[in-house]
Coordinates of C-alpha atoms and ligand atoms in Angstrom, one line a residue:
M437 CA -30.0 33.9 -11.9
A438 CA -28.4 31.1 -10.2
K439 CA -25.1 32.2 -8.7
Q440 CA -21.9 30.9 -10.6
P441 CA -20.5 28.1 -8.4
M442 CA -17.0 27.7 -10.2
L443 CA -14.1 29.9 -11.1
K444 CA -13.4 30.6 -7.4
F445 CA -9.5 30.5 -8.1
V446 CA -9.5 34.1 -8.0
T447 CA -10.8 34.3 -4.4
V448 CA -10.0 31.0 -2.8
S449 CA -6.5 29.6 -2.7
R450 CA -5.4 26.1 -3.2
D451 CA -5.8 24.0 -0.1
M452 CA -4.9 20.2 0.2
P453 CA -6.1 18.2 2.8
T454 CA -4.3 18.4 6.2
K455 CA -0.8 16.6 6.2
R456 CA -0.2 14.9 9.3
A457 CA 3.0 16.5 11.2
A458 CA 6.3 14.6 10.3
E459 CA 6.9 13.7 13.9
E460 CA 3.6 12.1 14.3
R461 CA 3.4 10.4 10.8
S462 CA 6.8 9.0 10.9
H463 CA 6.0 6.3 13.5
D464 CA 3.1 4.8 11.8
F465 CA 2.0 3.3 8.5
A466 CA -1.2 5.1 8.0
E467 CA -1.9 7.5 5.2
I468 CA -0.3 11.0 5.6
Y469 CA -3.3 13.1 4.4
A470 CA -6.4 13.5 6.2
D471 CA -9.8 13.6 4.4
Y472 CA -11.6 16.9 3.1
A473 CA -14.5 17.6 4.9
A474 CA -17.7 18.2 2.5
A475 CA -17.6 21.7 2.8
K476 CA -13.8 21.8 1.8
A477 CA -14.1 19.4 -1.0
A478 CA -16.8 21.5 -2.5
E479 CA -14.7 24.8 -1.9
Q480 CA -11.6 23.4 -3.6
A481 CA -13.6 21.8 -6.5
A482 CA -15.2 25.4 -7.2
R483 CA -11.7 26.7 -8.0
C484 CA -11.9 25.0 -11.3
S485 CA -12.1 27.6 -14.1
Q486 CA -14.0 25.1 -16.5
C487 CA -11.9 26.2 -19.2
G488 CA -12.7 25.2 -22.7
V489 CA -9.6 23.1 -23.4
P490 CA -9.2 21.0 -20.1
Y491 CA -5.5 20.0 -20.3
C492 CA -6.0 18.2 -17.0
Q493 CA -8.3 15.8 -18.9
S494 CA -5.9 15.2 -21.9
H495 CA -3.1 14.6 -19.6
C496 CA -4.8 12.1 -17.3
P497 CA -4.0 8.5 -18.9
L498 CA -7.7 7.9 -18.4
H499 CA -9.1 11.0 -19.9
N500 CA -11.3 11.4 -16.8
N501 CA -14.0 14.0 -17.2
I502 CA -12.5 16.1 -14.4
P503 CA -14.1 19.5 -15.1
D504 CA -17.5 17.7 -14.9
W505 CA -17.1 15.8 -11.6
L506 CA -15.4 19.0 -10.1
N507 CA -18.5 20.9 -11.1
L508 CA -20.9 18.3 -9.5
T509 CA -18.9 18.3 -6.3
A510 CA -18.9 21.9 -6.0
T511 CA -22.8 21.8 -6.4
N512 CA -23.2 19.0 -3.9
R513 CA -24.1 16.4 -6.5
L514 CA -21.9 13.9 -5.0
E515 CA -23.5 10.8 -6.3
E516 CA -23.5 12.1 -9.8
A517 CA -19.9 13.1 -9.5
Y518 CA -19.3 9.6 -8.5
Q519 CA -21.1 8.2 -11.4
V520 CA -19.2 10.3 -14.0
S521 CA -15.8 9.6 -12.1
Q522 CA -16.2 5.9 -12.1
S523 CA -17.4 5.8 -15.9
T524 CA -13.9 6.2 -16.9
N525 CA -11.8 5.1 -13.8
T526 CA -12.1 1.5 -12.4
F527 CA -10.3 2.7 -9.1
P528 CA -10.8 6.4 -8.9
E529 CA -10.1 6.5 -5.0
I530 CA -6.6 4.7 -5.6
C531 CA -5.6 7.0 -8.4
G532 CA -6.6 10.1 -6.3
R533 CA -4.1 8.8 -3.8
I534 CA -1.1 7.6 -5.7
C535 CA -1.0 9.2 -9.2
P536 CA 1.9 11.6 -9.6
Q537 CA -0.6 14.4 -10.2
D538 CA 2.0 17.0 -10.5
R539 CA 3.3 15.3 -13.6
L540 CA -0.5 14.4 -15.0
C541 CA -3.6 16.1 -14.3
E542 CA -2.5 18.7 -11.9
G543 CA 0.7 19.8 -13.4
N544 CA -1.4 20.7 -16.7
C545 CA -4.2 22.5 -14.9
V546 CA -4.8 25.7 -16.6
I547 CA -5.0 27.8 -13.4
E548 CA -1.6 26.4 -12.4
Q549 CA -0.2 27.4 -15.4
A550 CA -1.7 31.0 -14.9
G551 CA 0.0 30.9 -11.4
H552 CA -2.8 30.5 -9.2
G553 CA -1.9 27.0 -8.0
T554 CA -3.7 24.0 -9.4
V555 CA -7.2 22.6 -8.4
T556 CA -6.5 19.7 -6.0
I557 CA -7.9 17.3 -8.5
G558 CA -6.3 13.9 -6.9
A559 CA -7.6 14.9 -3.4
V560 CA -11.3 15.7 -4.7
E561 CA -11.2 12.3 -6.9
K562 CA -10.2 10.6 -3.7
Y563 CA -12.8 12.3 -1.7
I564 CA -15.7 11.5 -4.4
T565 CA -15.3 7.8 -4.2
D566 CA -14.2 7.4 -0.7
T567 CA -17.7 9.1 0.1
A568 CA -19.4 6.7 -2.5
W569 CA -18.0 3.8 -0.5
E570 CA -19.3 5.4 2.8
Q571 CA -22.7 5.9 1.3
G572 CA -22.9 2.4 -0.1
W573 CA -23.2 3.8 -3.7
V574 CA -20.4 1.4 -4.7
K575 CA -21.9 -1.9 -5.6
P576 CA -20.9 -5.4 -6.6
I577 CA -21.4 -5.7 -10.4
A578 CA -24.5 -7.5 -11.7
P579 CA -24.3 -8.1 -15.4
P580 CA -27.5 -7.7 -17.2
V581 CA -26.8 -11.1 -19.0
E582 CA -24.3 -13.9 -18.4
R583 CA -22.1 -15.1 -21.2
D584 CA -20.8 -18.6 -21.1
Q585 CA -17.3 -17.4 -22.4
S586 CA -14.5 -17.4 -20.0
V587 CA -11.3 -15.3 -19.7
G588 CA -8.2 -16.3 -17.7
I589 CA -6.3 -13.3 -16.5
I590 CA -2.6 -14.1 -15.1
G591 CA -1.8 -11.3 -12.5
A592 CA -4.2 -9.6 -10.1
G593 CA -2.4 -6.2 -10.1
P594 CA -4.3 -3.0 -11.4
G595 CA -4.0 -3.9 -15.0
G596 CA -5.6 -7.5 -14.6
L597 CA -8.3 -6.1 -12.1
A598 CA -9.3 -3.2 -14.3
A599 CA -10.0 -5.8 -17.1
A600 CA -11.7 -8.3 -14.8
D601 CA -14.0 -5.5 -13.8
M602 CA -14.9 -4.5 -17.5
L603 CA -15.3 -8.1 -18.6
R604 CA -17.5 -9.0 -15.7
R605 CA -19.7 -6.0 -16.5
A606 CA -20.3 -7.6 -20.0
G607 CA -21.3 -11.0 -18.4
V608 CA -18.0 -12.8 -19.1
Q609 CA -16.8 -15.6 -16.8
V610 CA -13.6 -14.3 -15.1
T611 CA -10.8 -16.2 -13.5
V612 CA -7.8 -14.2 -12.0
Y613 CA -4.5 -16.4 -11.3
D614 CA -1.9 -15.1 -9.0
R615 CA 1.2 -16.4 -7.3
N616 CA 0.7 -14.0 -4.3
D617 CA -1.4 -14.9 -1.3
R618 CA -3.3 -11.6 -1.6
A619 CA -4.5 -10.0 -5.0
G620 CA -3.6 -6.4 -5.9
G621 CA -0.3 -6.7 -7.1
L622 CA 2.1 -3.8 -6.3
M623 CA -0.7 -1.9 -4.7
T624 CA -0.8 -4.5 -1.9
Y625 CA 2.9 -5.5 -1.6
G626 CA 4.9 -2.7 -3.1
I627 CA 3.4 0.5 -2.2
P628 CA 3.5 1.2 1.3
G629 CA 0.4 1.9 3.4
F630 CA 1.4 5.5 4.2
K631 CA 0.7 6.3 0.5
L632 CA -2.1 3.7 0.1
E633 CA -3.8 2.0 3.1
K634 CA -4.5 -1.7 2.3
E635 CA -8.2 -1.5 3.3
V636 CA -8.6 0.6 0.3
V637 CA -7.2 -2.2 -1.9
M638 CA -8.9 -5.1 -0.2
R639 CA -12.5 -3.6 -0.4
R640 CA -12.0 -3.5 -4.0
I641 CA -10.9 -7.2 -4.2
D642 CA -14.1 -8.0 -2.0
Q643 CA -16.1 -6.1 -4.4
L644 CA -14.8 -8.1 -7.4
E645 CA -15.3 -11.4 -5.5
Q646 CA -18.8 -10.3 -4.9
S647 CA -19.2 -9.6 -8.5
G648 CA -18.4 -13.1 -9.5
V649 CA -14.8 -13.0 -10.5
E650 CA -13.0 -16.1 -9.2
F651 CA -9.4 -15.6 -7.7
V652 CA -7.0 -18.5 -7.7
M653 CA -4.3 -17.4 -5.4
N654 CA -0.7 -18.9 -4.6
C655 CA -0.7 -20.1 -8.3
A656 CA 2.5 -19.3 -10.2
V657 CA 1.7 -19.8 -13.7
G658 CA 4.6 -21.8 -15.3
E659 CA 5.4 -23.6 -12.0
D660 CA 1.9 -24.6 -10.5
L661 CA -0.1 -24.3 -13.7
S662 CA 1.2 -24.2 -17.3
F663 CA 0.4 -21.3 -19.5
D664 CA -1.0 -24.0 -22.0
A665 CA -3.3 -25.2 -19.4
I666 CA -4.8 -21.8 -18.8
R667 CA -5.1 -21.1 -22.7
G668 CA -6.9 -24.5 -22.8
K669 CA -9.3 -23.6 -20.1
H670 CA -10.4 -20.1 -21.4
D671 CA -11.8 -18.6 -24.5
A672 CA -9.1 -15.8 -24.3
V673 CA -6.1 -15.0 -21.9
L674 CA -4.8 -11.6 -20.5
I675 CA -1.2 -11.6 -19.3
A676 CA -0.9 -8.8 -16.6
T677 CA 2.2 -10.2 -14.7
G678 CA 4.3 -6.8 -14.0
V679 CA 7.8 -6.5 -13.8
Y680 CA 9.8 -8.1 -10.9
K681 CA 13.5 -8.5 -11.9
S682 CA 15.5 -6.2 -9.8
R683 CA 18.2 -4.3 -11.5
D684 CA 21.3 -5.4 -9.7
L685 CA 24.4 -3.6 -8.6
G686 CA 28.0 -4.9 -9.1
G687 CA 31.1 -4.1 -7.3
P688 CA 33.4 -5.6 -4.8
G689 CA 31.4 -6.9 -1.8
S690 CA 28.1 -6.4 -3.3
G691 CA 26.9 -10.1 -2.3
A692 CA 27.5 -9.3 1.6
Q693 CA 24.8 -10.1 4.0
G694 CA 22.8 -6.9 4.8
I695 CA 22.6 -5.8 1.0
V696 CA 18.8 -6.4 0.1
K697 CA 16.5 -5.8 -2.9
A698 CA 13.9 -3.2 -2.4
I699 CA 11.0 -5.4 -3.3
D700 CA 11.9 -7.9 -0.7
Y701 CA 12.4 -5.3 1.9
L702 CA 8.8 -3.6 0.9
T703 CA 7.0 -6.7 0.7
A704 CA 8.1 -7.8 4.0
S705 CA 7.1 -4.4 5.7
N706 CA 3.9 -4.3 4.0
R707 CA 3.0 -7.9 5.3
V708 CA 4.1 -7.1 8.7
A709 CA 2.9 -3.5 9.3
N710 CA -0.4 -3.9 7.2
F711 CA -1.5 -7.6 7.4
G712 CA 0.1 -8.5 10.8
D713 CA 1.7 -11.4 9.0
R714 CA 4.8 -13.0 10.4
V715 CA 7.9 -12.9 8.1
A716 CA 10.9 -14.8 9.1
E717 CA 13.3 -12.3 7.4
F718 CA 11.7 -9.4 9.2
E719 CA 11.9 -11.2 12.6
S720 CA 15.4 -12.3 12.0
G721 CA 16.4 -8.6 11.3
E722 CA 17.4 -9.2 7.7
L723 CA 14.6 -7.2 6.3
N724 CA 14.0 -4.9 9.3
A725 CA 15.7 -1.5 9.5
S726 CA 15.0 -1.0 13.1
G727 CA 18.1 0.5 15.0
K728 CA 20.3 0.3 11.7
R729 CA 22.1 2.9 9.8
V730 CA 20.3 2.5 6.5
V731 CA 21.5 3.4 2.9
V732 CA 19.2 3.3 0.2
I733 CA 20.6 3.3 -3.4
G734 CA 18.6 5.0 -6.1
G735 CA 16.4 8.0 -7.0
G736 CA 13.1 6.8 -7.9
D737 CA 9.7 6.3 -6.2
T738 CA 10.7 3.0 -4.9
A739 CA 13.7 4.4 -3.2
M740 CA 11.4 7.1 -1.7
D741 CA 9.2 4.5 -0.6
C742 CA 12.1 2.5 1.0
L743 CA 13.6 5.4 2.8
R744 CA 10.3 6.3 4.5
T745 CA 9.6 2.8 5.4
A746 CA 13.2 2.5 7.3
I747 CA 12.2 6.0 9.0
R748 CA 9.0 4.2 10.3
Q749 CA 10.8 1.0 11.3
G750 CA 13.0 3.1 13.7
A751 CA 16.3 3.2 11.8
L752 CA 19.2 4.9 13.5
S753 CA 19.8 6.8 10.3
V754 CA 18.4 6.8 6.7
K755 CA 20.4 8.1 3.6
C756 CA 19.6 8.1 0.0
L757 CA 22.6 7.8 -2.6
Y758 CA 21.8 9.0 -5.8
R759 CA 24.3 9.6 -8.7
R760 CA 22.5 12.7 -10.1
D761 CA 21.3 15.8 -8.4
R762 CA 17.8 16.8 -6.9
A763 CA 16.8 18.5 -10.1
N764 CA 17.7 15.4 -12.4
M765 CA 16.0 12.7 -10.0
P766 CA 13.4 10.5 -11.4
G767 CA 11.2 10.4 -8.1
S768 CA 8.6 12.8 -7.5
Q769 CA 9.6 16.0 -5.8
R770 CA 6.5 15.7 -3.6
E771 CA 7.7 12.3 -2.4
V772 CA 11.3 13.9 -1.8
A773 CA 9.8 16.7 0.3
N774 CA 7.9 14.2 2.3
A775 CA 11.0 12.1 2.9
E776 CA 13.0 15.1 4.0
E777 CA 10.5 16.3 6.4
E778 CA 10.5 12.8 8.1
G779 CA 14.2 12.8 8.5
V780 CA 15.9 11.3 5.4
D781 CA 19.2 12.6 4.3
F782 CA 19.8 13.1 0.7
V783 CA 23.4 12.6 -0.4
W784 CA 23.1 13.9 -4.1
L785 CA 25.9 13.1 -6.9
S786 CA 27.0 10.1 -5.1
A787 CA 27.5 6.7 -6.5
P788 CA 28.3 3.6 -4.5
V789 CA 31.4 1.6 -5.9
A790 CA 32.3 -1.0 -3.2
F791 CA 30.8 -2.6 -0.1
S792 CA 33.0 -3.3 3.0
G793 CA 32.1 -6.1 5.7
D794 CA 30.2 -9.2 5.8
P795 CA 27.5 -8.7 7.0
V796 CA 27.9 -5.2 5.4
S797 CA 29.2 -2.3 7.4
G798 CA 30.0 0.6 4.8
V799 CA 29.5 1.8 1.5
T800 CA 32.6 3.1 -0.4
V801 CA 31.0 6.2 -2.2
Q802 CA 32.5 8.1 -5.3
K803 CA 31.2 11.7 -5.6
M804 CA 30.0 12.6 -9.2
R805 CA 29.4 15.7 -11.2
L806 CA 27.2 16.2 -14.1
G807 CA 28.8 16.3 -17.4
A808 CA 27.7 17.1 -21.0
P809 CA 24.1 16.0 -22.1
D810 CA 24.1 12.4 -23.7
V811 CA 21.9 11.5 -26.5
S812 CA 18.9 11.4 -24.5
G813 CA 19.6 15.2 -23.5
R814 CA 20.2 14.2 -19.8
Q815 CA 23.6 15.3 -18.3
A816 CA 25.6 12.1 -17.8
P817 CA 27.1 11.7 -14.2
E818 CA 30.9 11.8 -14.3
V819 CA 33.3 10.4 -11.6
I820 CA 35.3 13.2 -9.5
E821 CA 38.6 11.4 -9.2
G822 CA 40.0 11.0 -5.6
S823 CA 36.7 12.1 -4.0
G824 CA 35.9 8.4 -2.5
Y825 CA 34.9 8.1 1.0
V826 CA 32.9 5.5 3.2
E827 CA 29.4 5.8 4.3
D828 CA 28.7 3.6 7.3
A829 CA 25.7 1.2 6.8
D830 CA 24.3 -2.0 8.4
L831 CA 21.5 -2.3 5.8
V832 CA 21.9 -1.4 2.2
I833 CA 18.7 -1.4 0.1
K834 CA 19.1 -1.7 -3.8
A835 CA 16.3 0.4 -5.4
L836 CA 17.7 0.6 -9.0
G837 CA 14.4 -0.2 -10.9
F838 CA 12.7 -3.2 -12.3
E839 CA 13.0 -5.4 -15.5
P840 CA 10.5 -8.0 -16.8
E841 CA 11.3 -11.8 -16.0
D842 CA 12.0 -13.9 -19.0
L843 CA 8.3 -15.1 -19.4
P844 CA 9.0 -17.5 -22.3
L845 CA 11.8 -19.2 -20.4
L846 CA 9.8 -19.3 -17.2
W847 CA 6.6 -20.6 -18.8
G848 CA 8.6 -22.9 -21.2
Y849 CA 6.8 -21.2 -24.0
D850 CA 8.8 -19.6 -26.8
G851 CA 5.9 -18.8 -29.0
L852 CA 5.1 -15.5 -27.1
E853 CA 6.9 -12.7 -28.6
V854 CA 8.8 -10.3 -26.5
T855 CA 10.8 -7.2 -27.2
R856 CA 14.6 -6.9 -26.8
W857 CA 13.9 -5.5 -23.3
G858 CA 12.0 -8.7 -22.4
T859 CA 8.5 -6.9 -22.3
I860 CA 5.7 -8.6 -24.2
R861 CA 5.1 -7.3 -27.7
A862 CA 1.6 -6.2 -27.8
E863 CA -0.5 -4.0 -30.1
Y864 CA -1.0 -0.5 -28.7
G865 CA -4.4 0.0 -27.6
S866 CA -5.7 -3.4 -27.5
G867 CA -2.7 -5.4 -25.8
K868 CA -3.2 -8.2 -28.6
T869 CA -0.1 -10.5 -28.7
N870 CA 1.2 -12.6 -31.5
L871 CA -0.8 -15.4 -30.1
D872 CA -4.4 -15.8 -30.9
G873 CA -6.9 -14.8 -28.2
V874 CA -3.8 -13.8 -26.0
Y875 CA -3.5 -10.3 -24.8
A876 CA -1.0 -8.4 -22.3
V877 CA -1.3 -5.2 -20.4
G878 CA 0.3 -3.0 -17.7
D879 CA 4.1 -3.1 -16.6
I880 CA 4.8 -6.3 -18.5
V881 CA 4.2 -4.4 -21.8
R882 CA 5.3 -0.9 -20.8
G883 CA 8.1 -1.7 -18.5
A884 CA 7.8 -0.2 -15.1
S885 CA 5.2 2.4 -15.1
L886 CA 2.2 3.5 -13.2
V887 CA -1.1 2.2 -11.6
V888 CA -3.2 4.5 -13.7
W889 CA -1.7 3.4 -17.1
A890 CA -2.0 -0.2 -15.9
I891 CA -5.8 0.6 -15.3
R892 CA -5.9 2.3 -18.8
D893 CA -4.4 -0.7 -20.5
G894 CA -6.6 -3.2 -18.7
R895 CA -9.9 -1.4 -19.8
D896 CA -8.6 -0.9 -23.3
S897 CA -7.8 -4.6 -23.6
A898 CA -11.0 -5.9 -22.0
E899 CA -12.9 -3.9 -24.9
A900 CA -10.6 -5.6 -27.4
I901 CA -11.1 -9.1 -25.7
L902 CA -14.8 -8.6 -25.7
G903 CA -14.7 -7.9 -29.5
Y904 CA -12.6 -11.1 -29.9
L905 CA -15.1 -13.2 -27.9
D906 CA -18.0 -11.8 -30.1
G907 CA -15.9 -12.9 -33.3
T908 CA -15.3 -16.3 -31.8
A909 CA -19.0 -16.7 -30.7
A910 CA -20.1 -15.8 -34.1
I911 CA -17.9 -18.4 -35.8
A912 CA -19.2 -21.0 -33.4
A913 CA -22.9 -20.2 -34.2
Q914 CA -22.2 -20.8 -38.0
Ligands
FAD1197 C1 7.7 0.4 -4.5 C2 6.8 0.8 -5.7 C3 6.0 2.0 -5.4 C4 5.2 2.4 -6.5 N1 4.4 3.7 -6.3 C5 3.4 4.1 -7.3 C6 2.6 5.2 -7.0 O1 2.9 5.9 -6.0 N2 1.8 5.4 -8.1 C7 1.9 4.7 -9.2 O2 0.9 5.2 -9.9 N3 2.5 3.6 -9.4 C8 3.5 3.3 -8.4 N4 4.2 2.3 -8.6 C9 4.1 1.6 -10.0 C10 2.9 0.6 -10.0 O3 2.6 -0.2 -8.8 C11 2.9 -0.4 -11.2 O4 3.0 0.3 -12.3 C12 1.6 -1.2 -11.3 O5 1.1 -2.0 -10.2 C13 1.6 -2.1 -12.5 O6 0.6 -2.9 -12.5 P1 0.4 -4.3 -13.2 O7 -1.1 -4.9 -13.2 O8 1.0 -4.4 -14.7 O9 1.4 -5.3 -12.4 P2 1.6 -5.5 -10.8 O10 1.0 -4.5 -10.0 O11 3.1 -5.7 -10.6 O12 0.7 -6.9 -10.7 C14 1.3 -8.0 -11.3 C15 0.8 -9.4 -10.7 O13 1.2 -10.6 -11.4 C16 1.5 -11.5 -10.6 N5 2.4 -12.5 -11.2 C17 3.4 -12.1 -11.7 N6 4.0 -13.4 -12.2 C18 3.2 -14.3 -12.1 C19 3.0 -15.6 -12.5 N7 4.0 -16.1 -13.1 N8 1.9 -16.3 -12.1 C20 0.9 -15.6 -11.6 N9 0.9 -14.4 -11.2 C21 2.0 -13.9 -11.4 C22 2.0 -10.8 -9.3 O14 2.2 -11.6 -8.1 C23 1.2 -9.6 -9.4 O15 0.3 -9.7 -8.2 C24 5.2 1.8 -7.7 C25 5.7 0.4 -7.9 C26 6.6 0.1 -6.8 C27 7.5 -1.0 -7.2
SF4_1198 S1 -6.7 9.2 -12.5 FE1 -4.8 10.2 -12.0 S2 -4.0 11.6 -13.4 FE2 -6.3 11.2 -13.8 S3 -7.4 12.7 -12.9 FE3 -7.1 11.0 -11.4 S4 -5.2 11.6 -10.1 FE4 -5.3 12.9 -12.2

């Protein structure tokens, strides 16, 4: 009888790929985890208990067939593992790197619940598809038949690209419009290289180009090209424009020089560190933390990315101000731990109330305590009177989250229905908007969310668009 390859969690401990030492990694923008060697990936995949009710799968937004590809990896059937993995996920190697697995698949792994330590699902997913790239198993899409219908996609982030991939597979002609010079959305210019190296994103863009997807870059819809023109040109349109309006911070002195938005800071860093672009605001020092005392305001993942970027740029000191405590912060605990290892100082229960100097030289901070839970069940922060003090700062980065831009206003198109939060009103599961043949996906529908959810939306919406195109083709043929 064949030896049981799985259920090794009893004898084999959880082992992530090696993390580079903080002193080494905090000077560069390369990813912090090394790759699994083949034997290690097989060993870790074999820890899966192949339980009858895989909660990892139900808590993965893409419902990836995780137990199946773990089994195939454990038995060295990697090409099949890749085929299974890519059948539900357009960019498995990207999700393997940047999904908050502790809140999704791995956090719900049955052996984790039983106290054995989760299977390292994300790291194995990354390993499978990185290997597929190395081995040449990832190929440009060659649709069996070409259709003469076309879809215009506005936004080249994960939502738009996942839909582009699915539509091309069905032979649809796809044009992606984006106001940036490079595709990838926040995967390219938001998320830093130490979490997601840019070659990983760019090879996917190349693959889509080789598959026949047309990219029209440096094209801001609403400015360079009207929404109406795109609707007139294509049989259906998908809006995947993300959310880019930074939440702001008031208070005396908040307009001073040296107080900057997280997205501007991260975009400049990504351009310079990962693409070698020349960015005037970086060269002038405005968006460069080198030699500065940096204060980042916010407790989410964007704040963590800013803090860790400032460390790598050679800041004198890097502090994070957050008005709640560690247990109540929205950012991933894994990222907080990484930031602490790299030298970030977290100042919990602290809220900025004013800024001194222009250029900025200090932040007046008010200490907080957590009061009674509010209607959402979260403890509301309350001011501790008389506790104010000044935190020295030469660069203050506001990382308080993002909201949608006013698309109907920007596009001069008030027929497109939005919610009271400014997100596009779209049908759950299809992304259908109130306009005929117009769909929407990703952050512009959900509000700031995750790459894996944008992929899920893009794939679902592509299915719905194919149904719509079939319907319009049938009517035209009558
Ligand atoms: C700093 C940061 C770190 C993050 N880290 C993670 C992480 O670790 N893991 C994770 O899962 N998620 C992370 N996220 C969230 C994730 O990046 C987003 O949820 C995801 O990228 C949303 O995908 P999208 O396709 O909806 O939009 P986006 O990725 O935002 O792409 C939208 C695209 O539309 C384009 N666009 C916008 N308006 C127009 C217009 N008028 N005309 C033409 N083009 C337009 C933009 O240029 C952009 O390229 C992070 C976000 C930020 C800001
Ligand atoms: S896509 Fe994300 S949530 Fe799903 S299995 Fe991969 S890492 Fe886990």
